[in-house]
Amino acid sequence: MLRSFAYVRANSLSDAFKQLDGPAARVHAGGTDLLGCLRDNVMAAQKVVSIGSIADLRGITPASDGGLRIGALTTIAELAAHPVIKEKYAALAQAASVVASPQLRNQGTLGGNLCQRPRCWYFRGDYYCARKGGDTCYAIGGESQYHAIFGGGACWIVHPSDTAPALIALDAKVRIAGAKGSRVLALEKFYVLPDDNVQKETVLEPGEIVTEVLLPPADPAMKSSYRKVRARGSWDFAMAGLALAISLKAGKVDRVRAVLSGVAPTPWRSLNIEQALLQKKLDLVTITKAGEAAIVGAKPLEHNAYKLQMVRGVVEEVLGAIAAKA
Ligand SMILES: Cc1cc2nc3c(=O)[nH]c(=O)nc-3n(C[C@H](O)[C@H](O)[C@H](O)COP(=O)(O)OP(=O)(O)OC[C@H]3O[C@@H](n4cnc5c(N)ncnc54)[C@H](O)[C@@H]3O)c2cc1C
């Protein structure tokens, strides 16, 4: 049952910061995740502050450094269809195009996609799990089919966003603003592992808002892609996936960023994959070694060891496709 709360529409960022200055005040963008969380008592709200009318948070515009500035209220559908993103930052357009369903892509925003709460059935269900303040992660010894194989510990959720791994592969930054000012940080540093703080997924402090995402100028030699494996052909979250940004020079891998999705409590940057590729020819031996490297250090739970083969397969498939076109 949805408990009662106050609802206000902020008309500017400073108004939003004022409205958010209080206990259990929540940011509302598209509402596609927030309202489900409130209905299911995943978190409490005394006040819901809509940021949907704040014009400063909209738009995809060229940045002064030659990169791209994407306002937090940009919808997932806008990201998927934007011609510059499709051409120069393909991983992001591809990731956006496989988020949820068309209706959710039209309503859901980039800021909300980056800040959505995890989908673990214990966290979303009637379990007082570690993430809700309890002392148990019920996935350990429980139904762990869709849980993490990397980065677990106090909690084994998987990070749910498809756009976040793509943006991290593309080396994006995020701007966070609050009553005390704003800061820009690498999106990679935005997410928090359970062993650092089991009740938070991001570094956001109460009252702070993600205002924009900043993409660096696109390297013309860089190719990027996002591949997601899901249980169903229609909408579904990633069981495993790979966001890759890679440039080849004189036939060898010159630069690469590889980020796995669906396998860890944060988008999982795989330095193992990157090291297996750097300065190597993208041939069958390298591709096989990158697939093997991708699962080094993984710790599957009782029901999710299938993800090891899935990760290897995704890595080999994505790299094989790039090699075939090189
Ligand atoms: C059925 C279903 C299937 C889905 N499948 C996928 C999928 O396959 N892949 C995927 O990536 N996602 C998936 N999602 C998640 C969906 O993409 C998100 O719900 C959506 O992107 C959230 O955007 P929103 O604007 O509606 O956020 P809201 O629901 O408004 O907010 C979500 C959370 O983020 C916070 N928030 C929102 N905007 C900001 C901001 N600018 N700054 C700080 N905090 C903010 C809110 O307080 C809230 O906690 C699915 C969701 C549903 C319901």
XYZ file of C-alpha atoms and ligand atoms in Angstrom:
379
model
C 0.000 0.000 0.000
C 1.233 3.476 -0.863
C 1.552 5.503 2.340
C 0.671 9.206 2.266
C 3.332 11.829 1.642
C 3.523 15.501 0.705
C 4.115 16.175 -3.018
C 5.689 19.386 -4.293
C 6.864 20.528 -7.697
C 10.153 22.416 -7.597
C 10.385 25.173 -10.216
C 14.153 25.700 -9.999
C 17.192 23.878 -8.677
C 17.443 26.185 -5.658
C 13.761 25.557 -4.922
C 14.413 21.803 -5.164
C 17.317 22.019 -2.702
C 15.082 23.932 -0.245
C 12.291 21.385 -0.582
C 14.665 18.453 -0.188
C 16.081 19.836 3.058
C 14.180 17.604 5.457
C 13.830 14.012 6.613
C 12.842 11.357 4.065
C 12.420 13.815 1.172
C 12.765 12.025 -2.172
C 13.577 13.248 -5.670
C 10.905 12.401 -8.259
C 11.941 12.507 -11.943
C 9.885 10.144 -14.152
C 8.642 8.225 -11.101
C 8.892 4.802 -12.795
C 11.106 3.392 -10.056
C 10.397 5.711 -7.134
C 6.670 5.055 -6.970
C 7.147 1.278 -7.055
C 9.668 1.548 -4.218
C 7.268 3.641 -2.124
C 4.324 1.342 -2.856
C 6.379 -1.707 -1.832
C 7.765 0.008 1.299
C 11.315 -0.399 0.067
C 11.973 3.075 1.417
C 9.964 5.727 3.226
C 9.057 9.231 2.045
C 7.566 12.120 3.950
C 7.881 14.425 0.963
C 8.264 13.728 -2.752
C 9.857 16.567 -4.687
C 9.237 16.580 -8.424
C 12.145 17.981 -10.435
C 10.325 17.428 -13.743
C 9.693 21.140 -14.412
C 13.288 22.305 -13.962
C 14.374 23.430 -17.421
C 18.106 23.462 -16.480
C 17.998 19.666 -16.179
C 16.866 19.092 -19.768
C 18.634 18.836 -23.085
C 21.510 17.173 -24.911
C 23.973 19.872 -25.955
C 27.581 20.127 -27.158
C 29.979 20.825 -24.282
C 32.695 23.496 -24.505
C 35.454 20.820 -24.547
C 33.970 19.142 -27.645
C 32.127 16.501 -25.640
C 28.431 16.228 -24.849
C 26.346 17.456 -21.924
C 23.254 15.395 -21.160
C 20.741 16.857 -18.702
C 19.521 14.476 -15.987
C 15.894 14.742 -17.175
C 16.743 13.471 -20.661
C 14.542 10.457 -21.235
C 15.972 7.035 -22.030
C 14.081 7.148 -25.352
C 15.775 10.463 -26.249
C 19.194 8.922 -25.548
C 18.434 5.903 -27.729
C 17.324 8.062 -30.674
C 19.813 10.941 -30.533
C 21.859 11.066 -33.782
C 25.148 12.240 -32.179
C 24.902 9.619 -29.433
C 24.116 6.904 -31.989
C 27.067 7.914 -34.145
C 29.769 8.814 -31.611
C 28.760 7.129 -28.355
C 27.084 4.001 -29.726
C 27.352 2.021 -26.462
C 25.059 4.534 -24.759
C 22.440 4.527 -27.534
C 22.512 0.719 -27.609
C 22.215 0.473 -23.814
C 19.315 2.951 -23.750
C 17.517 1.036 -26.500
C 17.438 -2.157 -24.373
C 16.258 -0.519 -21.138
C 12.847 -1.792 -20.014
C 9.908 -1.236 -22.414
C 9.006 1.625 -24.814
C 6.603 3.152 -22.255
C 9.274 3.117 -19.522
C 11.888 4.529 -21.894
C 9.547 7.431 -22.708
C 8.888 8.208 -19.045
C 12.164 7.216 -17.347
C 15.025 9.689 -17.217
C 18.781 9.301 -17.308
C 19.174 10.660 -13.742
C 16.568 8.200 -12.492
C 18.144 5.337 -14.406
C 21.511 6.023 -12.752
C 19.956 6.364 -9.271
C 17.311 3.589 -9.394
C 17.272 1.162 -6.468
C 18.343 -2.476 -6.972
C 15.909 -5.179 -8.067
C 16.902 -7.957 -5.620
C 13.700 -9.843 -4.725
C 14.630 -9.867 -1.037
C 15.276 -6.105 -0.977
C 12.053 -5.424 -2.899
C 10.106 -7.990 -0.877
C 9.087 -8.174 2.777
C 12.564 -8.992 4.039
C 14.429 -6.811 6.512
C 17.684 -7.419 4.671
C 21.093 -5.820 5.202
C 20.339 -3.103 2.641
C 17.248 -2.096 4.629
C 19.168 -1.971 7.918
C 18.984 -5.635 8.949
C 21.945 -7.916 9.409
C 21.352 -10.581 6.736
C 21.744 -10.828 2.986
C 19.076 -13.405 2.187
C 20.629 -14.196 -1.201
C 23.408 -16.028 0.661
C 21.913 -19.463 1.094
C 18.713 -18.280 -0.599
C 17.468 -17.900 -4.178
C 20.518 -16.395 -5.829
C 19.882 -16.911 -9.566
C 20.040 -13.210 -10.410
C 22.587 -12.064 -7.871
C 26.188 -10.917 -8.037
C 29.284 -12.952 -8.808
C 31.673 -10.053 -8.174
C 31.879 -7.457 -5.387
C 29.462 -9.112 -2.960
C 30.111 -9.422 0.774
C 27.564 -7.769 3.023
C 25.009 -7.803 0.161
C 24.860 -9.499 -3.268
C 22.543 -7.234 -5.277
C 23.329 -6.516 -8.898
C 23.342 -2.967 -10.166
C 20.268 -2.606 -12.421
C 21.083 0.215 -14.871
C 22.095 -0.439 -18.484
C 23.103 3.150 -19.189
C 25.598 3.326 -16.284
C 28.011 0.633 -17.574
C 27.885 2.162 -21.064
C 28.624 5.626 -19.693
C 31.508 4.322 -17.564
C 33.001 2.570 -20.601
C 32.757 5.945 -22.366
C 34.542 7.611 -19.414
C 31.602 9.856 -18.514
C 31.461 12.205 -15.559
C 28.470 13.152 -13.496
C 27.603 16.492 -11.912
C 26.010 16.379 -8.483
C 24.486 19.507 -6.957
C 23.051 20.363 -3.568
C 22.400 23.336 -1.310
C 26.149 23.620 -0.599
C 27.292 23.684 -4.254
C 28.157 21.247 -6.997
C 30.878 18.732 -7.760
C 31.849 16.696 -10.802
C 33.169 13.174 -10.500
C 33.864 10.215 -12.744
C 30.681 8.139 -12.970
C 32.844 5.166 -12.008
C 33.324 6.797 -8.584
C 29.615 7.523 -8.154
C 28.733 3.963 -7.093
C 29.394 2.381 -3.697
C 30.150 -1.270 -2.960
C 28.215 -2.988 -0.122
C 31.365 -3.463 1.939
C 31.837 0.332 1.915
C 28.200 1.118 2.722
C 25.577 -1.592 2.565
C 22.603 0.802 2.642
C 23.648 3.130 -0.184
C 24.244 2.471 -3.868
C 25.739 5.884 -4.666
C 27.748 8.656 -3.061
C 24.723 11.011 -3.200
C 24.087 12.717 0.134
C 20.540 13.562 1.284
C 19.269 16.579 -0.653
C 21.689 16.148 -3.569
C 20.588 15.825 -7.194
C 22.336 14.504 -10.285
C 22.051 17.444 -12.678
C 23.948 16.305 -15.771
C 26.217 13.710 -17.324
C 29.287 14.829 -19.244
C 30.783 12.779 -22.061
C 34.350 13.514 -23.193
C 35.026 14.400 -26.855
C 34.621 11.235 -28.911
C 37.874 9.750 -30.194
C 37.246 9.073 -33.927
C 39.203 5.784 -33.627
C 37.053 4.596 -30.714
C 34.295 2.029 -31.252
C 31.858 1.297 -28.497
C 29.048 -1.159 -27.960
C 26.727 -2.597 -25.319
C 25.588 -6.212 -25.286
C 23.049 -7.386 -22.733
C 21.902 -10.947 -22.041
C 18.458 -11.225 -20.483
C 16.124 -14.092 -19.704
C 13.380 -12.901 -22.070
C 13.299 -11.221 -25.446
C 10.957 -8.508 -24.154
C 11.820 -6.146 -21.268
C 14.172 -7.556 -18.654
C 17.180 -6.587 -16.585
C 20.666 -7.833 -17.523
C 21.737 -11.274 -16.334
C 25.128 -10.312 -17.718
C 26.326 -7.717 -20.176
C 29.361 -5.897 -21.503
C 29.893 -2.250 -22.329
C 33.075 -1.799 -24.308
C 34.930 1.210 -25.705
C 37.977 0.228 -27.723
C 40.434 1.774 -30.199
C 42.861 -0.137 -32.389
C 46.138 1.313 -33.663
C 48.346 -0.490 -36.187
C 46.244 -3.614 -35.697
C 46.634 -3.681 -31.893
C 44.376 -2.619 -29.057
C 45.532 0.860 -28.121
C 42.864 1.938 -25.613
C 40.061 -0.005 -23.979
C 37.523 0.327 -21.183
C 35.401 -2.727 -20.371
C 32.485 -2.642 -17.934
C 30.333 -5.641 -17.059
C 26.653 -5.308 -16.174
C 24.328 -7.630 -14.281
C 27.114 -9.281 -12.289
C 28.022 -6.971 -9.386
C 26.490 -4.425 -6.992
C 28.001 -1.659 -9.138
C 28.748 -1.466 -12.862
C 31.869 -3.663 -12.814
C 34.876 -2.222 -14.596
C 36.978 -5.209 -15.572
C 40.657 -4.314 -15.523
C 41.291 -8.025 -16.136
C 39.623 -7.808 -19.558
C 41.388 -4.544 -20.335
C 44.826 -5.924 -19.424
C 44.228 -9.044 -21.512
C 43.564 -6.827 -24.540
C 45.953 -3.895 -24.307
C 48.676 -3.855 -26.968
C 47.476 -7.199 -28.349
C 46.220 -8.098 -31.813
C 42.504 -8.804 -31.633
C 42.829 -12.431 -32.741
C 41.255 -15.643 -31.478
C 43.967 -16.222 -28.851
C 43.558 -12.726 -27.395
C 39.784 -12.942 -27.454
C 39.808 -16.326 -25.675
C 42.224 -14.986 -23.047
C 40.055 -11.898 -22.508
C 37.037 -14.171 -21.923
C 39.008 -16.218 -19.406
C 40.336 -13.077 -17.695
C 36.803 -11.696 -17.381
C 35.823 -14.266 -14.761
C 39.012 -14.337 -12.701
C 38.092 -13.471 -9.113
C 34.381 -14.213 -9.554
C 32.631 -15.781 -6.559
C 29.319 -17.267 -7.650
C 26.623 -18.040 -5.101
C 24.686 -21.324 -5.016
C 22.463 -20.685 -8.065
C 24.321 -18.277 -10.321
C 27.506 -20.044 -11.475
C 25.914 -20.073 -14.954
C 26.909 -16.396 -15.137
C 30.584 -17.396 -15.467
C 29.999 -18.964 -18.886
C 27.616 -16.179 -19.795
C 30.231 -13.495 -19.099
C 32.871 -15.384 -21.092
C 30.435 -15.807 -23.952
C 29.469 -12.132 -24.018
C 33.112 -11.024 -23.975
C 34.027 -13.406 -26.806
C 30.962 -12.457 -28.846
C 31.512 -8.695 -28.556
C 35.244 -8.871 -29.288
C 34.696 -11.330 -32.132
C 32.273 -8.914 -33.785
C 34.789 -6.057 -33.507
C 37.615 -8.223 -34.866
C 35.480 -9.269 -37.821
C 35.000 -5.606 -38.831
C 38.569 -4.406 -38.071
C 9.251 -3.025 -15.330
C 10.561 -2.293 -15.327
C 11.610 -2.769 -16.093
C 12.832 -2.101 -16.123
N 13.877 -2.580 -16.886
C 15.048 -1.923 -16.898
C 16.150 -2.385 -17.674
O 16.068 -3.386 -18.377
N 17.303 -1.664 -17.648
C 17.439 -0.544 -16.897
O 18.491 0.079 -16.936
N 16.425 -0.094 -16.138
C 15.253 -0.745 -16.142
N 14.214 -0.289 -15.381
C 14.423 0.874 -14.563
C 13.969 2.111 -15.281
O 14.800 2.350 -16.355
C 14.028 3.212 -14.256
O 12.855 3.008 -13.482
C 14.043 4.580 -14.825
O 15.149 4.803 -15.631
C 14.069 5.547 -13.654
O 13.911 6.839 -14.171
P 12.815 7.796 -13.543
O 13.066 9.114 -14.144
O 11.452 7.238 -13.685
O 13.279 7.787 -12.021
P 12.430 7.929 -10.697
O 11.565 6.749 -10.508
O 11.803 9.262 -10.641
O 13.632 7.885 -9.656
C 14.369 6.696 -9.441
C 15.289 6.913 -8.234
O 16.302 7.847 -8.565
C 16.194 9.039 -7.762
N 16.418 10.131 -8.722
C 15.760 10.331 -9.886
N 16.335 11.345 -10.572
C 17.348 11.795 -9.797
C 18.312 12.828 -9.961
N 18.367 13.597 -11.047
N 19.211 13.014 -8.964
C 19.187 12.237 -7.843
N 18.300 11.238 -7.651
C 17.402 11.017 -8.625
C 14.806 9.000 -7.143
O 14.762 9.633 -5.887
C 14.572 7.504 -7.031
O 15.180 6.963 -5.872
C 12.991 -0.927 -15.352
C 11.929 -0.440 -14.586
C 10.719 -1.115 -14.564
C 9.602 -0.566 -13.719
